[in-house]
Short mmCIF file of C-alpha atoms in Angstrom, two decimals:
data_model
loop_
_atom_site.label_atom_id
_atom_site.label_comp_id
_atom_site.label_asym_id
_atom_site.label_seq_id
_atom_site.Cartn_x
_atom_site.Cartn_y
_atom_site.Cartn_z
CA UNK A 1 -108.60 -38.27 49.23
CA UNK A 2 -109.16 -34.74 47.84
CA UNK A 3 -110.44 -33.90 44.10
CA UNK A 4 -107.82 -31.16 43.78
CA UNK A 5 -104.76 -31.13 45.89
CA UNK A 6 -103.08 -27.93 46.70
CA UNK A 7 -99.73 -28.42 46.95
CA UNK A 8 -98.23 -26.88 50.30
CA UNK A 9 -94.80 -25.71 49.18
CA UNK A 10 -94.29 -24.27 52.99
CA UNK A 11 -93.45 -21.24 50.92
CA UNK A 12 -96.87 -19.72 49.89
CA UNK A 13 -100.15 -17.60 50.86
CA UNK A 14 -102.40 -20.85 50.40
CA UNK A 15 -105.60 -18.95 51.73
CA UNK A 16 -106.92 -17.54 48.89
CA UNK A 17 -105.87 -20.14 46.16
CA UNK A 18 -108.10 -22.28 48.52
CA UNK A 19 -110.97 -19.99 48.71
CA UNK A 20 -111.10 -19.14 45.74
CA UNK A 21 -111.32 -23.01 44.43
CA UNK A 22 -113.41 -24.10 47.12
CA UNK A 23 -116.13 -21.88 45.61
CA UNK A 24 -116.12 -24.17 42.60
CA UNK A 25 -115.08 -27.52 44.47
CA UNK A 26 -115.86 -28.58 47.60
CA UNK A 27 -113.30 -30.89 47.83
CA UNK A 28 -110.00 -29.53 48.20
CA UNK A 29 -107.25 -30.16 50.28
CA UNK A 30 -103.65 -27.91 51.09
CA UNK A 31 -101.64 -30.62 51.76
CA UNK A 32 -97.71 -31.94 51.53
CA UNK A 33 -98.74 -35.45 51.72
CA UNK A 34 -97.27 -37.56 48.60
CA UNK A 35 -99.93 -39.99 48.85
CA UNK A 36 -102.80 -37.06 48.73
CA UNK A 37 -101.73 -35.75 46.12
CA UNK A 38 -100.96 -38.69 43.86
CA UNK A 39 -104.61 -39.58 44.12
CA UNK A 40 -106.35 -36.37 43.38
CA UNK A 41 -107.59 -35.54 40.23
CA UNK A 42 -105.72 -32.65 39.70
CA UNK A 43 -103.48 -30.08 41.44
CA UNK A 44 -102.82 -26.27 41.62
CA UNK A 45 -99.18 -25.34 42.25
CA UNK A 46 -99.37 -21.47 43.68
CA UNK A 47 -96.33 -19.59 44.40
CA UNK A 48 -95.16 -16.76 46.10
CA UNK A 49 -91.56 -16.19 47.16
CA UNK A 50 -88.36 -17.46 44.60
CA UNK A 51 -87.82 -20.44 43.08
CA UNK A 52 -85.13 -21.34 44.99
CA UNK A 53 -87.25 -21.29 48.14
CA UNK A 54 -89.62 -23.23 46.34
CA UNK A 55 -88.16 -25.61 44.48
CA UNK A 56 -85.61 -26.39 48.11
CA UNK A 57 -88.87 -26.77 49.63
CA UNK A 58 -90.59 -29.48 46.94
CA UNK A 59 -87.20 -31.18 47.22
CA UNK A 60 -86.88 -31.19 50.88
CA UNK A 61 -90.88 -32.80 50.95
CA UNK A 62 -89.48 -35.23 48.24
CA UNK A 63 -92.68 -33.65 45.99
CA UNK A 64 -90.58 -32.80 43.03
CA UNK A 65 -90.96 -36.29 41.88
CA UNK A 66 -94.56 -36.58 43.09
CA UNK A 67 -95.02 -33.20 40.25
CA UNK A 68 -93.27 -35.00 37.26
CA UNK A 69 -94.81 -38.44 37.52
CA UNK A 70 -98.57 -36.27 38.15
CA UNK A 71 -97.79 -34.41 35.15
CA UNK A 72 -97.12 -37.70 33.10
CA UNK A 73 -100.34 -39.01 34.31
CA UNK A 74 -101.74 -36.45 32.23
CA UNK A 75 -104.11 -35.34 34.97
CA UNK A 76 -104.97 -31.51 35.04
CA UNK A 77 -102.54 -29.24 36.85
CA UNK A 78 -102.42 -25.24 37.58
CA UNK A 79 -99.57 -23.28 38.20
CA UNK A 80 -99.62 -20.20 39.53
CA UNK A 81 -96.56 -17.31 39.09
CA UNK A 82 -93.24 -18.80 40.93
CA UNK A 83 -95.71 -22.14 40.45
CA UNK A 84 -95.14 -21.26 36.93
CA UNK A 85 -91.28 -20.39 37.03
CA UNK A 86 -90.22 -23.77 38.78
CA UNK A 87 -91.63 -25.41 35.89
CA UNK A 88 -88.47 -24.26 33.60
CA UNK A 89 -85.20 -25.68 33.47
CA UNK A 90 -83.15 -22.78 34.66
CA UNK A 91 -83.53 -19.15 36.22
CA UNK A 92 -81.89 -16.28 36.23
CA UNK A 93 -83.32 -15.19 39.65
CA UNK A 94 -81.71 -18.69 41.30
CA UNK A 95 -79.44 -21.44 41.53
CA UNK A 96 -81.01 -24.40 41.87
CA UNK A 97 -82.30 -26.68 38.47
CA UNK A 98 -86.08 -26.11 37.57
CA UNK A 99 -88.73 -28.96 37.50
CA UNK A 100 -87.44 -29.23 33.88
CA UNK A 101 -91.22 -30.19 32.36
CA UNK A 102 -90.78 -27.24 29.96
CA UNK A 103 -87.56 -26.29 27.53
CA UNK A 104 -86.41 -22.72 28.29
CA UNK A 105 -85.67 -20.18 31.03
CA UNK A 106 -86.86 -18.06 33.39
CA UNK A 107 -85.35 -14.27 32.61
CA UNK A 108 -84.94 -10.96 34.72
CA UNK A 109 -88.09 -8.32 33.26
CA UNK A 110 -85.44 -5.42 31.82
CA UNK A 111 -86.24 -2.16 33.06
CA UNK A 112 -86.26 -0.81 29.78
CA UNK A 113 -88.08 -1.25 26.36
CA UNK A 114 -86.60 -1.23 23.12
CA UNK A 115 -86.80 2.33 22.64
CA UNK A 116 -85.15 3.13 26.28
CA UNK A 117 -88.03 4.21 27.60
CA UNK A 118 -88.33 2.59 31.56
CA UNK A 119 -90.38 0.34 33.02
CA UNK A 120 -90.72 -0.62 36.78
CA UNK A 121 -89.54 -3.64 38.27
CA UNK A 122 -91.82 -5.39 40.02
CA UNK A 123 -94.61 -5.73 37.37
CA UNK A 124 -96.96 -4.70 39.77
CA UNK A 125 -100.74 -3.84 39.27
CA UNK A 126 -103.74 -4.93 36.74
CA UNK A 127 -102.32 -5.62 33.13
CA UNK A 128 -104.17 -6.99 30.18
CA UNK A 129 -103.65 -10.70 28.86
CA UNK A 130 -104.25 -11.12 25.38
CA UNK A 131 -105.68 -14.46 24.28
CA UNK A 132 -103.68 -16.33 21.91
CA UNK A 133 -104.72 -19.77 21.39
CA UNK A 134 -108.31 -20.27 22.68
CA UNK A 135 -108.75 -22.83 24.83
CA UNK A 136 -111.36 -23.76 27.76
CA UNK A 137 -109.60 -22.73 30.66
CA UNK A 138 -110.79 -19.29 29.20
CA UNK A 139 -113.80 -19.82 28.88
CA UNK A 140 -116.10 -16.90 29.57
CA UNK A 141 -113.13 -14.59 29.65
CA UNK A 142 -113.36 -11.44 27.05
CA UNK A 143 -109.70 -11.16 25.17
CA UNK A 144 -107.22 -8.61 26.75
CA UNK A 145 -109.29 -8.89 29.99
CA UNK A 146 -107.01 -7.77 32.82
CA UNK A 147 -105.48 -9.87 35.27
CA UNK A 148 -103.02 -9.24 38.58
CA UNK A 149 -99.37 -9.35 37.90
CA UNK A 150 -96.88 -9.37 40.36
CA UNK A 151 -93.69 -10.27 39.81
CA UNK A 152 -89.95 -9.97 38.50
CA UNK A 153 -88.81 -12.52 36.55
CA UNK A 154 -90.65 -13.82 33.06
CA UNK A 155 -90.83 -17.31 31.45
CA UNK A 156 -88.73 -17.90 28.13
CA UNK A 157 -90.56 -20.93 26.64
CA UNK A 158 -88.29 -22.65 23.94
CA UNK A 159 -91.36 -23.77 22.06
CA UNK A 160 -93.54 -20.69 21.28
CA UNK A 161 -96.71 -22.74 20.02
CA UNK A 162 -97.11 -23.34 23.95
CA UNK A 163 -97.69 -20.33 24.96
CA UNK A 164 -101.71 -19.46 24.92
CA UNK A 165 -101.69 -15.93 26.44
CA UNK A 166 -99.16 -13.01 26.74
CA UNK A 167 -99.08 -9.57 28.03
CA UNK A 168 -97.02 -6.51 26.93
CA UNK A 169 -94.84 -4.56 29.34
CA UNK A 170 -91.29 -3.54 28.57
CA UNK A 171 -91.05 -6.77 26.74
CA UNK A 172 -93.78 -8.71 25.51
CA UNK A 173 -93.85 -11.65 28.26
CA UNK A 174 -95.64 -15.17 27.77
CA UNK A 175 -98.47 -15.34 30.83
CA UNK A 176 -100.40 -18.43 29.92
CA UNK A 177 -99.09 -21.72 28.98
CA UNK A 178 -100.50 -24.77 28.01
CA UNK A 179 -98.67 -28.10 27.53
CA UNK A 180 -100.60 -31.30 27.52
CA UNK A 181 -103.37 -31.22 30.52
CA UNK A 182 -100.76 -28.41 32.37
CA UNK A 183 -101.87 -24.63 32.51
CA UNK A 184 -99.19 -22.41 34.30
CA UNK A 185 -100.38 -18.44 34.69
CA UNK A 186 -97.66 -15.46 35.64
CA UNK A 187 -100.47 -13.55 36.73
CA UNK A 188 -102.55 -14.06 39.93
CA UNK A 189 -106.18 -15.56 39.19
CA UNK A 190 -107.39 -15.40 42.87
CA UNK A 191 -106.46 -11.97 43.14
CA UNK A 192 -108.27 -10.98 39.81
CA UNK A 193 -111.43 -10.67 40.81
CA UNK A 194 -113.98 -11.63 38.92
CA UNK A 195 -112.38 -12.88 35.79
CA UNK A 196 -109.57 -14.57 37.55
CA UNK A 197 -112.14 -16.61 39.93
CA UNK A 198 -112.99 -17.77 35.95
CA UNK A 199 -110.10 -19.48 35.55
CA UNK A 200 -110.43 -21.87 38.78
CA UNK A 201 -114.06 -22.22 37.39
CA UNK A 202 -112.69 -23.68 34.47
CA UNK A 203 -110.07 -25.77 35.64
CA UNK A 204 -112.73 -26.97 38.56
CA UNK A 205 -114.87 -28.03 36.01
CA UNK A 206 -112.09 -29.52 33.63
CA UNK A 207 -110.96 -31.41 36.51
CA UNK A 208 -114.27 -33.03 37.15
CA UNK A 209 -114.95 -33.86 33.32
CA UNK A 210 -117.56 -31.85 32.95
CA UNK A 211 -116.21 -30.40 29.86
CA UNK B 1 -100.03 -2.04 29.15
CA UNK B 2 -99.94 -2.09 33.20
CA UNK B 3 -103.08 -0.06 34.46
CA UNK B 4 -102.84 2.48 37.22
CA UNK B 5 -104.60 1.37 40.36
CA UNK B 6 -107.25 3.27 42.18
CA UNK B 7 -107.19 2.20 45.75
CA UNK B 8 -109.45 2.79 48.71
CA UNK B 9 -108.10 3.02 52.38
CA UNK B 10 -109.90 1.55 55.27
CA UNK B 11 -109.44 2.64 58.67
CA UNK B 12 -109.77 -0.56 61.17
CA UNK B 13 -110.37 0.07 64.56
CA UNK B 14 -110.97 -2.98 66.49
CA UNK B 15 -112.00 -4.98 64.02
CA UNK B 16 -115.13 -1.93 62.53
CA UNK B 17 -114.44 0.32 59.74
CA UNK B 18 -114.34 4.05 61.24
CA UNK B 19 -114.99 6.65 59.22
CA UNK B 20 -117.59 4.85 58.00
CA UNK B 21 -118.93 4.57 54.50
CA UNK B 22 -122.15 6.31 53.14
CA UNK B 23 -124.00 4.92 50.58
CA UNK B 24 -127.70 4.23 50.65
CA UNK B 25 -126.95 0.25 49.61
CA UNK B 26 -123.94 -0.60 52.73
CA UNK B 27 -126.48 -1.84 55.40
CA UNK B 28 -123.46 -2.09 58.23
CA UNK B 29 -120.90 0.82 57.32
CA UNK B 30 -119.19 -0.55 59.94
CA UNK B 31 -118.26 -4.12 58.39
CA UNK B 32 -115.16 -4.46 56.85
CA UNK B 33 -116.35 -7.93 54.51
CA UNK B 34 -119.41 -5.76 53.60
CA UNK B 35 -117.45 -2.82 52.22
CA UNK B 36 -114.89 -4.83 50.95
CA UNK B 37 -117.62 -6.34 48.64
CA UNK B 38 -119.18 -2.95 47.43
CA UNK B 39 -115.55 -1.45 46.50
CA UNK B 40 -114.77 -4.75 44.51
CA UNK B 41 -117.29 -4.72 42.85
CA UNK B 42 -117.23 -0.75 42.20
CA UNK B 43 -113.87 -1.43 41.00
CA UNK B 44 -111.47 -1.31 43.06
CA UNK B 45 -108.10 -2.42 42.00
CA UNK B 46 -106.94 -3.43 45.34
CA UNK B 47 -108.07 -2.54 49.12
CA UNK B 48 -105.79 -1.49 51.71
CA UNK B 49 -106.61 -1.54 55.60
CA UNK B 50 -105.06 0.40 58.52
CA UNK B 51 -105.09 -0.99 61.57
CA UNK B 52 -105.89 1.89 64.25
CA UNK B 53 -106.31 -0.19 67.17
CA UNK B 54 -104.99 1.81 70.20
CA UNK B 55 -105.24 -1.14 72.86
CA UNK B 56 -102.44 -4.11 72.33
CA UNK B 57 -104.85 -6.65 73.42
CA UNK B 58 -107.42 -6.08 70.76
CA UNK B 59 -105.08 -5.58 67.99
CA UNK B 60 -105.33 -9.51 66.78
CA UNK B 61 -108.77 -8.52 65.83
CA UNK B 62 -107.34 -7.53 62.87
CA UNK B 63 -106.16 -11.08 61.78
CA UNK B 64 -109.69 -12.28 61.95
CA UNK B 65 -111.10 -8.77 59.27
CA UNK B 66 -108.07 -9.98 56.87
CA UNK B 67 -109.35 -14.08 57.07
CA UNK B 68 -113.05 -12.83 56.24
CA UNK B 69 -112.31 -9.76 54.12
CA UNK B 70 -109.55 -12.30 52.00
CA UNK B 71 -112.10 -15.15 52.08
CA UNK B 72 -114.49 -13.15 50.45
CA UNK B 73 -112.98 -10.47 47.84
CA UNK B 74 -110.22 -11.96 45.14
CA UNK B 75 -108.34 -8.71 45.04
CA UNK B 76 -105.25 -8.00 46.63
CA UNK B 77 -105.43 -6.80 50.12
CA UNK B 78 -102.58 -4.63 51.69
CA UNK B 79 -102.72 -4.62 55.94
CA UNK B 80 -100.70 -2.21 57.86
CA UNK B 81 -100.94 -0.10 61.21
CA UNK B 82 -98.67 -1.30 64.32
CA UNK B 83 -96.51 -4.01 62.45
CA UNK B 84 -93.83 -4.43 64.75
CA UNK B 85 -91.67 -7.58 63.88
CA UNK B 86 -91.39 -10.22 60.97
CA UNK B 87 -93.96 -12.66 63.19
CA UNK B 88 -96.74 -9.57 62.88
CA UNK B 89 -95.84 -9.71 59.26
CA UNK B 90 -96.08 -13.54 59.11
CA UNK B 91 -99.29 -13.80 60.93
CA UNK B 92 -100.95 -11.03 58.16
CA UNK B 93 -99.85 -13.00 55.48
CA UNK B 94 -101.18 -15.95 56.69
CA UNK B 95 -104.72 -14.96 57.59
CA UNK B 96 -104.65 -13.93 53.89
CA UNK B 97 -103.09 -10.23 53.29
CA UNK B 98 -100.82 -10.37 50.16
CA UNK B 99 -98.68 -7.49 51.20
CA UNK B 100 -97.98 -5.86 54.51
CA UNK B 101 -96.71 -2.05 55.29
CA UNK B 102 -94.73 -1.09 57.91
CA UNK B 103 -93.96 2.23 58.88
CA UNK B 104 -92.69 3.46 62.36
CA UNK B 105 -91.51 0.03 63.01
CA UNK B 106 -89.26 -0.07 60.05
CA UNK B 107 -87.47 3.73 60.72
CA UNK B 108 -87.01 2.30 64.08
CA UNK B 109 -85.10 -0.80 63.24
CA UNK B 110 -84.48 -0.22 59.12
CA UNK B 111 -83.32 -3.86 59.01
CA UNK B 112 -86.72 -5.20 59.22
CA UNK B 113 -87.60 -4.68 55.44
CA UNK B 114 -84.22 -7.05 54.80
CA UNK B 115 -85.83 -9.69 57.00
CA UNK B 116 -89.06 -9.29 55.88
CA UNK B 117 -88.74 -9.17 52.09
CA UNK B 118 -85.88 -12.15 52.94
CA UNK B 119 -88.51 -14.43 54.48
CA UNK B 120 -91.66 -13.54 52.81
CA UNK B 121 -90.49 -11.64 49.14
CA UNK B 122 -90.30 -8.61 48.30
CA UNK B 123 -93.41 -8.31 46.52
CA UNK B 124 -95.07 -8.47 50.28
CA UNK B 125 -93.64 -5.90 51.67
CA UNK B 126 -94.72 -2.19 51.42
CA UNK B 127 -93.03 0.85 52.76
CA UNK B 128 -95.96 3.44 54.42
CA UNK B 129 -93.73 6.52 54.55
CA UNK B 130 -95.65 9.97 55.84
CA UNK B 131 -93.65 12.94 55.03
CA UNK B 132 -93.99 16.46 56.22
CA UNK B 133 -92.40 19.34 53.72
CA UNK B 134 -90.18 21.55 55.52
CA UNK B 135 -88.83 24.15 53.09
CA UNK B 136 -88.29 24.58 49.35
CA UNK B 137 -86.34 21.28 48.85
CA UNK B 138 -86.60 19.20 51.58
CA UNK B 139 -89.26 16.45 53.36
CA UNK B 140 -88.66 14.57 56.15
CA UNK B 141 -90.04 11.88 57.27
CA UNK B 142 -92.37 11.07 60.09
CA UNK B 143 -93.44 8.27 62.59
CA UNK B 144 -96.12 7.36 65.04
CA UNK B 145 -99.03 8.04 62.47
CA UNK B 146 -97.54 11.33 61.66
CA UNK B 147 -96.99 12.48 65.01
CA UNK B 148 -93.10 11.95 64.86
CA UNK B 149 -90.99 14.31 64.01
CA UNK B 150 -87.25 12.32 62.97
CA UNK B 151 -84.32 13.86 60.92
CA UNK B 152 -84.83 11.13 58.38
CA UNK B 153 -84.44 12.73 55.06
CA UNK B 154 -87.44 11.83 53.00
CA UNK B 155 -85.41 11.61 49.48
CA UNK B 156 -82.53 9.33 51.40
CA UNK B 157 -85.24 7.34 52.94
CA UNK B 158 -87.18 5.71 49.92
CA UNK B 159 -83.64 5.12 48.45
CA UNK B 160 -82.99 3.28 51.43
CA UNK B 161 -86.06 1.28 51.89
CA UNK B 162 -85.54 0.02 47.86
CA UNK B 163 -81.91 -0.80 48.19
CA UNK B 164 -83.89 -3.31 51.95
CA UNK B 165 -86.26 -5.16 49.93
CA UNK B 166 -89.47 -3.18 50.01
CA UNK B 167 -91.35 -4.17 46.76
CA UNK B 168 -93.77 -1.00 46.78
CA UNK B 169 -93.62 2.45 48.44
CA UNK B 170 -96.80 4.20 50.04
CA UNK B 171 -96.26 7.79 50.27
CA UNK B 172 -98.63 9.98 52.46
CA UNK B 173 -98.41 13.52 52.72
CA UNK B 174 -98.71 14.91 56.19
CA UNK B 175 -99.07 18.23 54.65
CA UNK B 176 -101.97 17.16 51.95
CA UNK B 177 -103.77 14.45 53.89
CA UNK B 178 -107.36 15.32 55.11
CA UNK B 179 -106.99 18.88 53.16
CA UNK B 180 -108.79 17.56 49.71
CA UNK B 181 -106.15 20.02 48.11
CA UNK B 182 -104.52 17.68 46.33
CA UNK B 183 -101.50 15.11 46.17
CA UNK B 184 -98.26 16.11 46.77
CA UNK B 185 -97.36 16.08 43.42
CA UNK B 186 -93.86 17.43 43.42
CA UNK B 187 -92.79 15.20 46.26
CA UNK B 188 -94.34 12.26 44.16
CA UNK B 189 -92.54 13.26 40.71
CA UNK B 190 -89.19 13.14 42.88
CA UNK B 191 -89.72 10.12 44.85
CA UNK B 192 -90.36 8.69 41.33
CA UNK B 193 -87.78 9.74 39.78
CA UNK B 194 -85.24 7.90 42.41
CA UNK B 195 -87.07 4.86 42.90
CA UNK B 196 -87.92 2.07 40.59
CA UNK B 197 -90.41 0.47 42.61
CA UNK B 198 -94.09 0.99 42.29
CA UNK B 199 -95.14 4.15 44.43
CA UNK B 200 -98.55 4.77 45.40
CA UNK B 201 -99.94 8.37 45.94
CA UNK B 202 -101.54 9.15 49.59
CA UNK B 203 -102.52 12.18 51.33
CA UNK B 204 -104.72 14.92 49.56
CA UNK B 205 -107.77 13.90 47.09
CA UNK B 206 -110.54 15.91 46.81
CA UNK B 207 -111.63 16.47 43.15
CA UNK B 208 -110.97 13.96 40.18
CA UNK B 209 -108.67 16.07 38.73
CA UNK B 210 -105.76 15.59 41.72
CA UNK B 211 -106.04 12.15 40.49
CA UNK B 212 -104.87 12.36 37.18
CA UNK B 213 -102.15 15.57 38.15
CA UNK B 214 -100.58 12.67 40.70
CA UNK B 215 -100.29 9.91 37.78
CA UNK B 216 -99.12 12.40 35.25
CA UNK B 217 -97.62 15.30 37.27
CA UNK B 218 -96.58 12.96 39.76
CA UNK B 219 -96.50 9.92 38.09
CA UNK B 220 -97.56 7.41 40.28
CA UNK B 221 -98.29 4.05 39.97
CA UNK B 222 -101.36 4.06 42.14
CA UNK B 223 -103.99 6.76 44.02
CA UNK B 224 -104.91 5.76 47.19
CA UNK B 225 -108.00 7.80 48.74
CA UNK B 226 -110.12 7.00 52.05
CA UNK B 227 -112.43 9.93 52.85
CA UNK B 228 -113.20 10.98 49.37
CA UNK B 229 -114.59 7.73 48.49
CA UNK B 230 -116.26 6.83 51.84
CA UNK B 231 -118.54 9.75 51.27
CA UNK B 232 -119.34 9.24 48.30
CA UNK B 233 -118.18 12.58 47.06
CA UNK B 234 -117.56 10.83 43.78
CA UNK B 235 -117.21 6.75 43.37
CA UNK B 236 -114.66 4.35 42.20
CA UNK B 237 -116.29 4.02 38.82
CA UNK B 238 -116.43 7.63 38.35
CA UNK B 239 -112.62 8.37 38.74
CA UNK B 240 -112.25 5.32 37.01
CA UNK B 241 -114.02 7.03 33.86
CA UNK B 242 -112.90 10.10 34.51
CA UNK B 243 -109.02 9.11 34.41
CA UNK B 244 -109.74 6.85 31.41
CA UNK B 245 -111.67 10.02 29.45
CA UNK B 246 -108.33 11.43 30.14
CA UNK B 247 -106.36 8.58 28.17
CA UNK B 248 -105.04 7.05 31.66
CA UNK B 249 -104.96 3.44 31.63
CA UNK B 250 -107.29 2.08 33.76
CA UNK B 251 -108.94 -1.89 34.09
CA UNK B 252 -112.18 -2.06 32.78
#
């Protein structure tokens, strides 16, 4: 069995979520299997595509439930962008219900600030993340380091006090969250260089209890 | 604050950078992992490579530069050059590209960005457009690496290619590209003003300053140069201060 599953959502560039964790732990797996990832230590979520696609996919592989019950475990999970999104109960780019595990909503990035001046969707390019609630998953990081964004659609957490990094654009978005031993990222660690291969260091090493 | 990119071109011909690089620390100029490395490091915000493979049996060397290039540098990676169908797309994405530009293929047969930014997202699929100015007011656009001439208007075009799906717009400049003159900056200030996807400036650099006239004059999103930084006439980290002396946002 793997340390750290990566779970296949059929839906996703898995190649360099893998790399880029591999260079931390050698035992990783991208895999669809239930029984895989039940026994691994921990598990990255990535995403590309829409939630719908995603989330039709987890159901389809009957990994939705796999996710939940992992999560209760208390076992260390990463989500990554749409990884992040499914995580809501509701959004505004889909139809089908989110994974539910955190209170709020996924909303459309408006094209225009508060004082009308506009903004282009996609956020698209290197954008700064501004620390708010230290924590070990960025460790090593300076505060308002840049990261890769790429995306449309921003999470809405109910409970503010979960949110441990955010970013300004035409609105200021929530890009980190942290609820129990669960980190989800809007931003793209494995294609953020040297800071973002960081983060996987981190959760690597959280993952095998080194810190 | 989103920072502009600065973004290095690599021409790919059978699976060896041409136009090779020339700095006194790149043992093989010809090694696409190699300079992939050097321009991360340097930093560059993303890499994009062009396919120029002539021969149709060699072209899948490509797949095998994006595995190694992708295994090696976390930054994103744009591949274009001779992307025909959604199954060229597919098998770019999958060796590891995060986006994929289409050009010729797409004026051919425009409903290829719906099917590609259907199956894969938007945020994958990049419009290479190379434009020619004809008079006062009007581009058009070209094909075949520039050697095209259609009746596509280039104004109608980029409208066109937004309302398909395509999540980013690279726009070359027949007229600028090669000449170090400069980026078409009045093209670029109109294309921006009709689109509201991300547009990335091509075709023209030569001195720092056409940097900074195409993201304020211009206002791109992104500067894309090959030649210029190949040669080292001045490197990555020097536009990079440069640009940021002139109160551009840049990453650190």
């Amino acid at each position: 069995m793997p340390e750290i599953s990566i779970i296949n959502t059929k839906s996703a560039n898995f190649h360099s979520v893998k790399k880029a964790i591999d260079l931390y732990n050698p035992d990783t797996l991208v895999t669809s299997s239930q029984q895989e990832i039940k026994n691994s230590k921990g598990i990255i979520i990535p995403g590309v595509s829409s939630t719908d696609t995603v989330l039709q996919n987890l159901s389809q592989l009957k990994l939705d439930k796999v996710i939940l019950d992992f999560y209760n475990s208390g076992k260390p999970i990463l989500c990554i962008c749409v990884g992040m999104q499914i995580l809501f109960e509701r959004s505004e780019e889909g139809q089908i219900e989110g994974l539910g595990i955190l209170k709020g909503e996924v909303k459309k990035i408006p094209q225009k600030n508060s004082n009308e001046k506009e903004f282009k969707v996609p956020h698209m390019g290197w954008n700064q993340v501004e620390i708010v609630k230290k924590d070990k998953i960025f460790h090593d990081i300076k505060d308002n380091s840049e990261f890769y964004f790429v995306h449309s659609y921003h999470c809405v957490p109910e409970d503010q006090n979960l949110i441990i990094s955010s970013t300004e654009y035409s609105v200021s978005m929530c890009s980190g969250i942290k609820i129990n031993n669960l980190y989800a990222f809007q931003f793209h660690p494995e294609k953020s260089s040297f800071d973002g291969l960081k983060i996987y260091k981190n959760f690597s090493e959280l993952v095998s209890g080194l810190k | 604050m989103l920072t502009k990119r600065i973004i290095p071109c690599l021409d790919v011909d059978q699976g060896r950078v041409v136009k090779g690089i020339k700095f006194k620390n790149i043992k093989d100029a010809g090694d696409p992992t190699e300079l992939a490395v050097f321009y991360n490091k340097e930093g560059a915000d993303e890499l994009v490579f062009l396919d120029i493979t002539a021969s149709h049996e060699k072209r899948k060397t490509i797949v095998d530069v994006v595995k190694k290039v992708s295994s090696n540098v976390f930054i994103p990676l744009t591949v274009g050059g001779g992307i025909q169908n959604s199954i060229d797309m597919g098998l770019m994405l999958e060796a590891g590209a995060d986006k994929v530009s289409v050009n010729t293929a797409a004026v051919n047969n425009p409903k290829l960005i719906n099917i590609c930014s259907k199956q894969f997202g938007s945020q994958c699929v990049v419009a290479a457009i190379d434009v020619k100015k004809i008079n006062n007011n009007k581009w058009l656009v070209y094909t075949h690496g520039g050697r095209t001439e259609t009746e596509i208007d280039a104004f109608e075009w980029v409208k066109e290619v937004q309302e398909r799906g395509a999540g980013e717009i690279l726009l070359t400049s027949m007229d600028r590209d090669g000449s170090h003159e400069g980026y078409d900056n009045e093209l670029l200030y109109k294309v921006n003003t009709i689109v509201s996807i991300p547009v990335i400036a091509s075709g023209g650099a030569g001195k720092l300053q056409h940097f900074l006239d195409a993201l304020i004059k211009g206002k791109a999103d992104a500067v894309l140069a090959a030649s210029t930084f190949h040669y080292g006439k001045f490197t990555i980290k020097e536009t990079k201060d440069f640009l940021k002396k002139n109160n551009i946002n840049i990453r650190k």
